[in-house]
CSV table of C-alpha atoms (C1' of nucleotides) in Angstrom, one decimal:
chain,number,residue,atom,x,y,z
Q,1389,MET,CA,0.0,0.0,0.0
Q,1390,GLU,CA,2.8,2.3,0.9
Q,1391,SER,CA,4.7,1.7,-2.2
Q,1392,ARG,CA,1.6,2.0,-4.2
Q,1393,ARG,CA,1.1,5.5,-2.9
Q,1394,LEU,CA,4.7,6.4,-3.5
Q,1395,GLN,CA,4.6,5.2,-7.0
Q,1396,HIS,CA,1.5,7.3,-7.6
Q,1397,ASP,CA,3.3,10.4,-6.3
Q,1398,ASP,CA,6.2,9.7,-8.6
Q,1399,HIS,CA,3.9,9.6,-11.5
Q,1400,GLU,CA,2.1,12.7,-10.5
Q,1401,GLN,CA,5.4,14.6,-10.1
Q,1402,ALA,CA,6.8,13.3,-13.3
Q,1403,LEU,CA,3.6,14.4,-15.1
Q,1404,GLU,CA,3.7,17.8,-13.5
Q,1405,ALA,CA,7.3,18.4,-14.4
Q,1406,PHE,CA,6.7,17.1,-17.9
Q,1407,LEU,CA,3.6,19.3,-18.6
Q,1408,LEU,CA,5.4,22.3,-17.2
Q,1409,VAL,CA,8.5,22.0,-19.3
Q,1410,ALA,CA,6.4,21.2,-22.4
Q,1411,ASN,CA,4.6,24.5,-22.0
Q,1412,LEU,CA,7.7,26.5,-21.3
Q,1413,LEU,CA,9.4,25.0,-24.4
Q,1414,ARG,CA,6.5,25.6,-26.7
Q,1415,GLU,CA,6.1,29.2,-25.5
Q,1416,ARG,CA,9.8,29.9,-25.9
Q,1417,ILE,CA,10.0,28.5,-29.4
Q,1418,ASP,CA,6.8,30.3,-30.4
Q,1419,ARG,CA,8.1,33.6,-29.1
Q,1420,GLU,CA,11.5,33.3,-30.8
Q,1421,LEU,CA,9.8,32.5,-34.1
Q,1422,GLN,CA,7.2,35.2,-33.7
Q,1423,ARG,CA,9.7,37.9,-32.7
Q,1424,GLY,CA,12.2,37.0,-35.4
Q,1425,SER,CA,9.9,36.4,-38.3
Q,1426,GLY,CA,6.3,37.2,-37.4
Q,1427,ILE,CA,5.3,33.6,-38.1
Q,1428,PRO,CA,3.5,31.7,-35.2
Q,1429,LEU,CA,4.7,28.2,-34.6
Q,1430,ALA,CA,1.4,26.7,-35.7
Q,1431,TYR,CA,1.7,28.3,-39.1
Q,1432,PHE,CA,5.4,27.4,-39.4
Q,1433,GLN,CA,4.5,23.8,-38.9
Q,1434,ILE,CA,1.9,23.9,-41.6
Q,1435,LEU,CA,4.3,25.6,-44.1
Q,1436,ASP,CA,7.1,23.2,-43.1
Q,1437,CYS,CA,4.9,20.2,-43.7
Q,1438,LEU,CA,3.7,21.3,-47.1
Q,1439,SER,CA,7.3,22.2,-48.1
Q,1440,ARG,CA,8.3,18.6,-47.7
Q,1441,ALA,CA,5.4,17.2,-49.6
Q,1442,PRO,CA,5.7,16.3,-53.4
Q,1443,GLU,CA,4.6,19.3,-55.5
Q,1444,ARG,CA,4.5,21.1,-52.1
Q,1445,THR,CA,0.9,19.9,-52.1
Q,1446,LEU,CA,-1.3,17.8,-49.7
Q,1447,ARG,CA,-4.9,17.1,-49.2
Q,1448,MET,CA,-6.4,18.9,-46.3
Q,1449,SER,CA,-7.2,15.6,-44.6
Q,1450,ASP,CA,-3.6,14.3,-44.9
Q,1451,LEU,CA,-2.2,17.6,-43.8
Q,1452,ALA,CA,-4.4,17.5,-40.7
Q,1453,SER,CA,-3.3,14.1,-39.7
Q,1454,HIS,CA,0.3,14.8,-40.3
Q,1455,LEU,CA,0.0,17.8,-38.0
Q,1456,HIS,CA,-2.4,16.0,-35.5
Q,1457,ALA,CA,-4.8,18.9,-35.9
Q,1458,SER,CA,-8.6,18.8,-36.3
Q,1459,ARG,CA,-10.0,19.4,-39.8
Q,1460,SER,CA,-11.8,22.4,-38.5
Q,1461,ARG,CA,-8.7,24.0,-37.1
Q,1462,LEU,CA,-6.7,23.3,-40.2
Q,1463,SER,CA,-9.4,24.8,-42.4
Q,1464,HIS,CA,-9.5,28.0,-40.5
Q,1465,SER,CA,-5.7,28.2,-40.4
Q,1466,ILE,CA,-5.4,27.6,-44.2
Q,1467,THR,CA,-7.9,30.4,-44.7
Q,1468,ARG,CA,-5.6,32.8,-42.9
Q,1469,LEU,CA,-2.5,31.5,-44.7
Q,1470,GLU,CA,-4.3,32.1,-48.0
Q,1471,GLU,CA,-5.0,35.7,-46.9
Q,1472,ARG,CA,-1.2,36.1,-46.4
Q,1473,GLY,CA,-0.6,34.6,-49.9
Q,1474,TRP,CA,1.4,31.7,-48.5
Q,1475,VAL,CA,-0.9,28.9,-49.4
Q,1476,GLU,CA,-3.4,28.2,-52.2
Q,1477,ARG,CA,-6.4,25.9,-52.3
Q,1478,ALA,CA,-7.5,23.8,-55.3
Q,1479,SER,CA,-10.1,21.2,-55.6
Q,1480,CYS,CA,-8.9,17.6,-55.9
Q,1481,PRO,CA,-9.3,16.2,-59.5
Q,1482,THR,CA,-9.7,12.6,-58.5
Q,1483,ASP,CA,-12.1,13.0,-55.7
Q,1484,LYS,CA,-14.5,16.0,-55.8
Q,1485,ARG,CA,-14.9,16.0,-52.1
Q,1486,GLY,CA,-11.2,16.7,-51.5
Q,1487,THR,CA,-9.3,20.0,-51.3
Q,1488,LEU,CA,-5.6,20.3,-52.1
Q,1489,ALA,CA,-3.5,22.9,-50.3
Q,1490,THR,CA,-0.3,24.1,-52.0
Q,1491,LEU,CA,2.6,26.1,-50.7
Q,1492,THR,CA,3.2,29.2,-52.8
Q,1493,GLU,CA,6.5,30.7,-53.8
Q,1494,ARG,CA,5.9,33.5,-51.3
Q,1495,GLY,CA,5.1,30.9,-48.7
Q,1496,LEU,CA,8.3,29.1,-49.3
Q,1497,SER,CA,10.3,32.3,-49.0
Q,1498,ALA,CA,8.6,33.1,-45.8
Q,1499,LEU,CA,9.4,29.7,-44.5
Q,1500,GLU,CA,13.0,29.8,-45.6
Q,1501,THR,CA,13.5,33.2,-44.0
Q,1502,ALA,CA,12.1,32.1,-40.7
Q,1503,SER,CA,13.6,28.6,-40.6
Q,1504,PRO,CA,17.3,28.5,-40.3
Q,1505,SER,CA,18.4,31.0,-37.7
Q,1506,LEU,CA,15.5,30.8,-35.3
Q,1507,VAL,CA,14.8,27.1,-35.0
Q,1508,GLN,CA,18.4,26.2,-34.8
Q,1509,SER,CA,19.1,28.8,-32.2
Q,1510,ALA,CA,16.2,27.6,-30.2
Q,1511,LEU,CA,17.5,24.0,-30.4
Q,1512,GLN,CA,21.0,25.0,-29.5
Q,1513,HIS,CA,19.8,26.9,-26.5
Q,1514,LEU,CA,17.6,24.2,-25.3
Q,1515,PHE,CA,19.7,21.2,-25.7
Q,1516,ALA,CA,23.1,22.8,-25.1
Q,1517,GLN,CA,23.0,21.5,-21.5
Q,1518,LEU,CA,22.0,17.9,-22.2
Q,1519,ALA,CA,24.5,15.2,-22.8
Q,1520,PRO,CA,24.0,13.3,-26.1
Q,1521,ALA,CA,22.9,10.2,-24.1
Q,1522,GLU,CA,20.2,12.3,-22.4
Q,1523,VAL,CA,18.9,13.6,-25.7
Q,1524,GLN,CA,18.5,10.0,-26.8
Q,1525,GLN,CA,16.7,9.2,-23.5
Q,1526,LEU,CA,14.4,12.1,-24.0
Q,1527,ARG,CA,13.6,11.0,-27.6
Q,1528,ALA,CA,13.1,7.4,-26.6
Q,1529,LEU,CA,10.7,8.2,-23.8
Q,1530,SER,CA,8.8,10.7,-26.0
Q,1531,GLU,CA,8.4,8.2,-28.8
Q,1532,SER,CA,7.3,5.5,-26.4
Q,1533,LEU,CA,4.7,7.7,-24.8
Q,1534,ALA,CA,3.6,9.0,-28.2
Q,1535,ALA,CA,3.0,5.4,-29.4
Q,1536,HIS,CA,0.9,4.7,-26.3
Q,1537,LEU,CA,-1.1,7.8,-26.8
Q,1538,PHE,CA,-1.8,7.0,-30.4
Q,1539,SER,CA,-3.1,3.6,-29.4
Q,1540,LEU,CA,-5.4,5.3,-26.9
Q,1541,GLU,CA,-6.7,7.6,-29.7
Q,1542,ASP,CA,-7.6,4.5,-31.7
Q,1543,GLU,CA,-9.7,3.2,-28.9
Q,1544,HIS,CA,-11.3,6.6,-28.0
Q,1545,PRO,CA,-10.9,8.9,-30.9
Q,1546,LEU,CA,-11.1,12.7,-30.3
Q,1547,ASP,CA,-13.1,13.8,-33.3
G,420,MET,CA,31.4,18.7,-39.5
G,421,GLU,CA,29.6,15.4,-40.2
G,422,SER,CA,29.1,14.7,-36.5
G,423,ARG,CA,28.0,18.3,-35.9
G,424,ARG,CA,25.3,17.7,-38.5
G,425,LEU,CA,24.3,14.4,-37.0
G,426,GLN,CA,24.1,15.9,-33.6
G,427,HIS,CA,21.8,18.6,-34.8
G,428,ASP,CA,19.5,16.1,-36.4
G,429,ASP,CA,19.4,14.2,-33.2
G,430,HIS,CA,18.3,17.3,-31.4
G,431,GLU,CA,15.7,18.1,-34.0
G,432,GLN,CA,14.2,14.7,-33.9
G,433,ALA,CA,14.2,14.6,-30.1
G,434,LEU,CA,12.5,18.0,-30.1
G,435,GLU,CA,9.9,17.0,-32.6
G,436,ALA,CA,9.0,13.8,-30.6
G,437,PHE,CA,8.9,15.8,-27.4
G,438,LEU,CA,6.6,18.5,-28.7
G,439,LEU,CA,4.3,15.9,-30.3
G,440,VAL,CA,3.9,13.8,-27.2
G,441,ALA,CA,3.5,16.9,-25.1
G,442,ASN,CA,0.6,18.0,-27.2
G,443,LEU,CA,-1.0,14.6,-27.3
G,444,LEU,CA,-0.7,14.3,-23.5
G,445,ARG,CA,-2.2,17.7,-22.8
G,446,GLU,CA,-5.1,17.1,-25.2
G,447,ARG,CA,-5.8,13.7,-23.8
G,448,ILE,CA,-5.9,14.9,-20.2
G,449,ASP,CA,-7.9,18.0,-21.1
G,450,ARG,CA,-10.5,15.8,-22.8
G,451,GLU,CA,-10.8,13.3,-20.0
G,452,LEU,CA,-11.3,16.1,-17.5
G,453,GLN,CA,-13.7,18.0,-19.8
G,454,ARG,CA,-15.8,14.9,-20.6
G,455,GLY,CA,-15.9,13.7,-17.0
G,456,SER,CA,-16.5,16.9,-15.2
G,457,GLY,CA,-16.9,19.8,-17.6
G,458,ILE,CA,-13.8,21.5,-16.2
G,459,PRO,CA,-11.1,22.4,-18.6
G,460,LEU,CA,-7.6,21.6,-17.5
G,461,ALA,CA,-6.6,25.3,-17.3
G,462,TYR,CA,-9.4,25.9,-14.8
G,463,PHE,CA,-8.6,22.7,-12.9
G,464,GLN,CA,-5.0,23.9,-12.4
G,465,ILE,CA,-6.2,27.2,-11.0
G,466,LEU,CA,-8.6,25.6,-8.6
G,467,ASP,CA,-6.0,23.0,-7.5
G,468,CYS,CA,-3.5,25.7,-6.9
G,469,LEU,CA,-5.9,27.7,-4.7
G,470,SER,CA,-7.0,24.7,-2.8
G,471,ARG,CA,-3.5,24.0,-1.6
G,472,ALA,CA,-2.9,27.6,-0.4
G,473,PRO,CA,-3.5,28.8,3.1
G,474,GLU,CA,-7.1,30.1,3.5
G,475,ARG,CA,-7.5,28.8,-0.1
G,476,THR,CA,-6.4,32.3,-1.0
G,477,LEU,CA,-3.6,33.8,-3.1
G,478,ARG,CA,-2.8,37.1,-4.6
G,479,MET,CA,-3.4,37.3,-8.3
G,480,SER,CA,0.3,37.9,-8.9
G,481,ASP,CA,1.4,34.9,-6.9
G,482,LEU,CA,-1.2,32.7,-8.4
G,483,ALA,CA,0.0,33.8,-11.9
G,484,SER,CA,3.6,32.9,-11.2
G,485,HIS,CA,2.7,29.6,-9.6
G,486,LEU,CA,0.8,28.7,-12.8
G,487,HIS,CA,3.4,30.3,-15.1
G,488,ALA,CA,0.6,32.3,-16.7
G,489,SER,CA,0.4,36.0,-17.7
G,490,ARG,CA,-1.5,38.4,-15.4
G,491,SER,CA,-3.8,39.2,-18.2
G,492,ARG,CA,-4.8,35.6,-18.9
G,493,LEU,CA,-5.3,34.9,-15.2
G,494,SER,CA,-7.4,37.9,-14.8
G,495,HIS,CA,-9.7,36.8,-17.6
G,496,SER,CA,-9.8,33.3,-16.3
G,497,ILE,CA,-10.7,34.3,-12.8
G,498,THR,CA,-13.5,36.5,-14.1
G,499,ARG,CA,-15.0,33.3,-15.7
G,500,LEU,CA,-14.4,31.3,-12.6
G,501,GLU,CA,-16.2,34.0,-10.6
G,502,GLU,CA,-19.2,33.7,-13.0
G,503,ARG,CA,-19.3,30.0,-12.2
G,504,GLY,CA,-19.3,30.8,-8.5
G,505,TRP,CA,-16.0,28.9,-7.9
G,506,VAL,CA,-13.7,31.7,-7.0
G,507,GLU,CA,-14.2,35.1,-5.3
G,508,ARG,CA,-12.1,38.3,-5.5
G,509,ALA,CA,-11.4,40.6,-2.6
G,510,SER,CA,-9.0,43.5,-2.4
G,511,CYS,CA,-5.8,43.0,-0.4
G,512,PRO,CA,-5.9,44.8,3.0
G,513,THR,CA,-2.1,45.3,3.3
G,514,ASP,CA,-1.5,46.6,-0.2
G,515,LYS,CA,-4.4,48.4,-2.0
G,516,ARG,CA,-3.0,47.5,-5.4
G,517,GLY,CA,-3.4,43.8,-4.8
G,518,THR,CA,-6.3,41.5,-5.3
G,519,LEU,CA,-6.9,38.3,-3.4
G,520,ALA,CA,-8.5,35.3,-5.1
G,521,THR,CA,-10.3,32.8,-2.9
G,522,LEU,CA,-11.6,29.3,-3.7
G,523,THR,CA,-15.3,29.1,-2.6
G,524,GLU,CA,-17.0,26.0,-1.1
G,525,ARG,CA,-18.7,25.4,-4.4
G,526,GLY,CA,-15.3,25.6,-6.2
G,527,LEU,CA,-13.8,23.1,-3.7
G,528,SER,CA,-16.7,20.7,-4.4
G,529,ALA,CA,-16.2,21.0,-8.1
G,530,LEU,CA,-12.5,20.4,-7.7
G,531,GLU,CA,-13.1,17.4,-5.5
G,532,THR,CA,-15.6,15.9,-7.8
G,533,ALA,CA,-13.3,16.2,-10.8
G,534,SER,CA,-10.1,15.4,-9.2
G,535,PRO,CA,-9.7,11.8,-8.0
G,536,SER,CA,-11.1,9.5,-10.7
G,537,LEU,CA,-10.0,11.4,-13.8
G,538,VAL,CA,-6.5,12.5,-13.1
G,539,GLN,CA,-5.6,9.2,-11.6
G,540,SER,CA,-7.1,7.3,-14.5
G,541,ALA,CA,-5.1,9.5,-16.9
G,542,LEU,CA,-1.9,8.9,-14.9
G,543,GLN,CA,-2.5,5.2,-14.8
G,544,HIS,CA,-3.2,5.0,-18.5
G,545,LEU,CA,-0.2,7.1,-19.4
G,546,PHE,CA,2.4,5.7,-17.2
G,547,ALA,CA,1.2,2.1,-17.1
G,548,GLN,CA,3.8,1.2,-19.7
G,549,LEU,CA,6.8,2.9,-18.3
G,550,ALA,CA,9.2,1.2,-15.9
G,551,PRO,CA,9.7,3.1,-12.6
G,552,ALA,CA,13.3,3.9,-13.7
G,553,GLU,CA,11.9,5.4,-16.9
G,554,VAL,CA,9.5,7.6,-14.9
G,555,GLN,CA,12.4,8.9,-13.0
G,556,GLN,CA,14.4,9.6,-16.1
G,557,LEU,CA,11.5,11.5,-17.5
G,558,ARG,CA,11.1,13.5,-14.4
G,559,ALA,CA,14.9,14.3,-14.2
G,560,LEU,CA,15.1,15.3,-17.8
G,561,SER,CA,11.9,17.5,-17.5
G,562,GLU,CA,13.2,19.2,-14.4
G,563,SER,CA,16.6,19.8,-15.9
G,564,LEU,CA,15.1,21.4,-19.0
G,565,ALA,CA,12.7,23.4,-16.9
G,566,ALA,CA,15.5,24.8,-14.9
G,567,HIS,CA,17.3,25.8,-18.1
G,568,LEU,CA,14.1,27.4,-19.5
G,569,PHE,CA,13.6,29.4,-16.4
G,570,SER,CA,17.1,30.8,-16.6
G,571,LEU,CA,16.4,31.8,-20.2
G,572,GLU,CA,13.2,33.6,-19.0
G,573,ASP,CA,15.3,35.6,-16.5
G,574,GLU,CA,17.5,36.8,-19.3
G,575,HIS,CA,14.7,37.5,-21.8
G,576,PRO,CA,11.4,37.7,-19.9
G,577,LEU,CA,8.2,37.1,-21.7
G,578,ASP,CA,6.0,39.9,-20.3
F,1496,DA,C1',-24.9,6.5,-44.4
F,1497,DA,C1',-19.8,7.8,-44.2
F,1498,DA,C1',-15.9,10.8,-45.7
F,1499,DG,C1',-14.0,15.3,-46.8
F,1500,DA,C1',-14.3,19.8,-45.9
F,1501,DT,C1',-16.2,24.3,-44.4
F,1502,DT,C1',-18.7,27.6,-41.5
F,1503,DG,C1',-20.3,30.6,-37.6
F,1504,DA,C1',-20.7,31.1,-32.9
F,1505,DA,C1',-18.6,30.6,-28.5
F,1506,DA,C1',-14.6,30.0,-25.5
F,1507,DG,C1',-9.8,30.9,-24.6
F,1508,DA,C1',-5.3,33.3,-25.1
F,1509,DT,C1',-2.5,37.4,-26.5
F,1510,DC,C1',-1.3,42.2,-27.0
F,1511,DA,C1',-1.3,46.8,-26.2
F,1512,DA,C1',-3.3,50.3,-23.5
F,1513,DT,C1',-5.1,51.9,-19.1
F,1514,DC,C1',-5.9,52.7,-14.2
F,1515,DT,C1',-4.6,52.8,-9.4
F,1516,DT,C1',-1.4,52.6,-5.6
F,1517,DG,C1',3.4,52.3,-3.8
N,817,DC,C1',8.2,56.0,-12.5
N,818,DA,C1',7.4,50.8,-11.2
N,819,DA,C1',4.2,47.2,-9.5
N,820,DG,C1',-0.4,45.0,-9.4
N,821,DA,C1',-4.2,44.3,-11.9
N,822,DT,C1',-7.8,44.9,-15.3
N,823,DT,C1',-9.9,45.9,-19.9
N,824,DG,C1',-11.0,45.7,-24.9
N,825,DA,C1',-9.7,44.4,-29.3
N,826,DT,C1',-8.0,40.8,-31.9
N,827,DC,C1',-6.5,36.3,-33.0
N,828,DT,C1',-6.9,31.2,-32.4
N,829,DT,C1',-9.1,27.0,-31.1
N,830,DT,C1',-13.1,24.3,-30.3
N,831,DC,C1',-17.8,22.7,-31.0
N,832,DA,C1',-21.8,21.8,-33.3
N,833,DA,C1',-24.1,22.1,-37.4
N,834,DT,C1',-24.0,22.0,-42.5
N,835,DC,C1',-23.0,20.9,-47.3
N,836,DT,C1',-21.3,18.0,-51.1
N,837,DT,C1',-19.6,13.8,-52.9
N,838,DT,C1',-18.7,8.8,-52.4
DNA sequence: AAAGATTGAAAGATCAATCTTG
DNA sequence: CAAGATTGATCTTTCAATCTTT
């Protein structure tokens, strides 16, 4: 009973520390991007994802699942990115229900301007203090937890 | 040069995995709370923080720094919690600039209803697959990163 | 009916003033 | 002027329809 209780406390403290650092990290990166280039992290991730796709184009649905975002959220975001001239929509030729999102030249420039200095400086700042083995630990733990969370989503989907 | 490049990739992948799992985890916990009790995680954290304070009361400023939230965000949140009857404001007797936030009886009940089952089930789900040593690793890494991020905030504050 | 996508309204967060007290 | 706190405008996310195509 005692050890059961201790174990639970361990979990709770680990969870608290994890959620705290996750927030701090996201905020920090978001700020550095925002300040340096005027691009919020959420938009950056969309542009980055499109830039790696063939023809710099993806279907809304595929883009949403790559980014682990809801269709609704992505749709609103793409609307705003279209207003900035960074993304264009086109209807899918093979399936009239679908919509294709394409990264424009201007969008690519914006991404390339923002990308190198800021993300790298963030990374260097953040991981400068961790030993290579610790970086690996962090990655292994994250991937293990992510796999578990994905299996939970399959049981109880969020949409 | 080659190893420099490899190291950077390691960092980037670790960061990606970490940010992904952090989002999944936060969403999952938020949903379980929301579905089970109608309380969003952000509100839960405020109520929980107040419930541990002496007299169930804290100054807005102290509450904000405990939660690592901006004063503005907290002020808006407390307004909404007051509307629900879960928190009350009072002006600080010793410093007329200050405002005290107090958890009400109804707020305490709401917290206690939401708290036990949901958070514990979330914790058990999430950590069920990690060995105790891994939980400790996760905690140690999180705390180490958090300490580093705090020192960054001191150099370049966010407010 | 299910899948892909969008929309409008409501809730939450951020940003730049603003106001009061120290 | 600085610290504590609030406000209003704006932006983002979420939620619950809605619409079209399969």
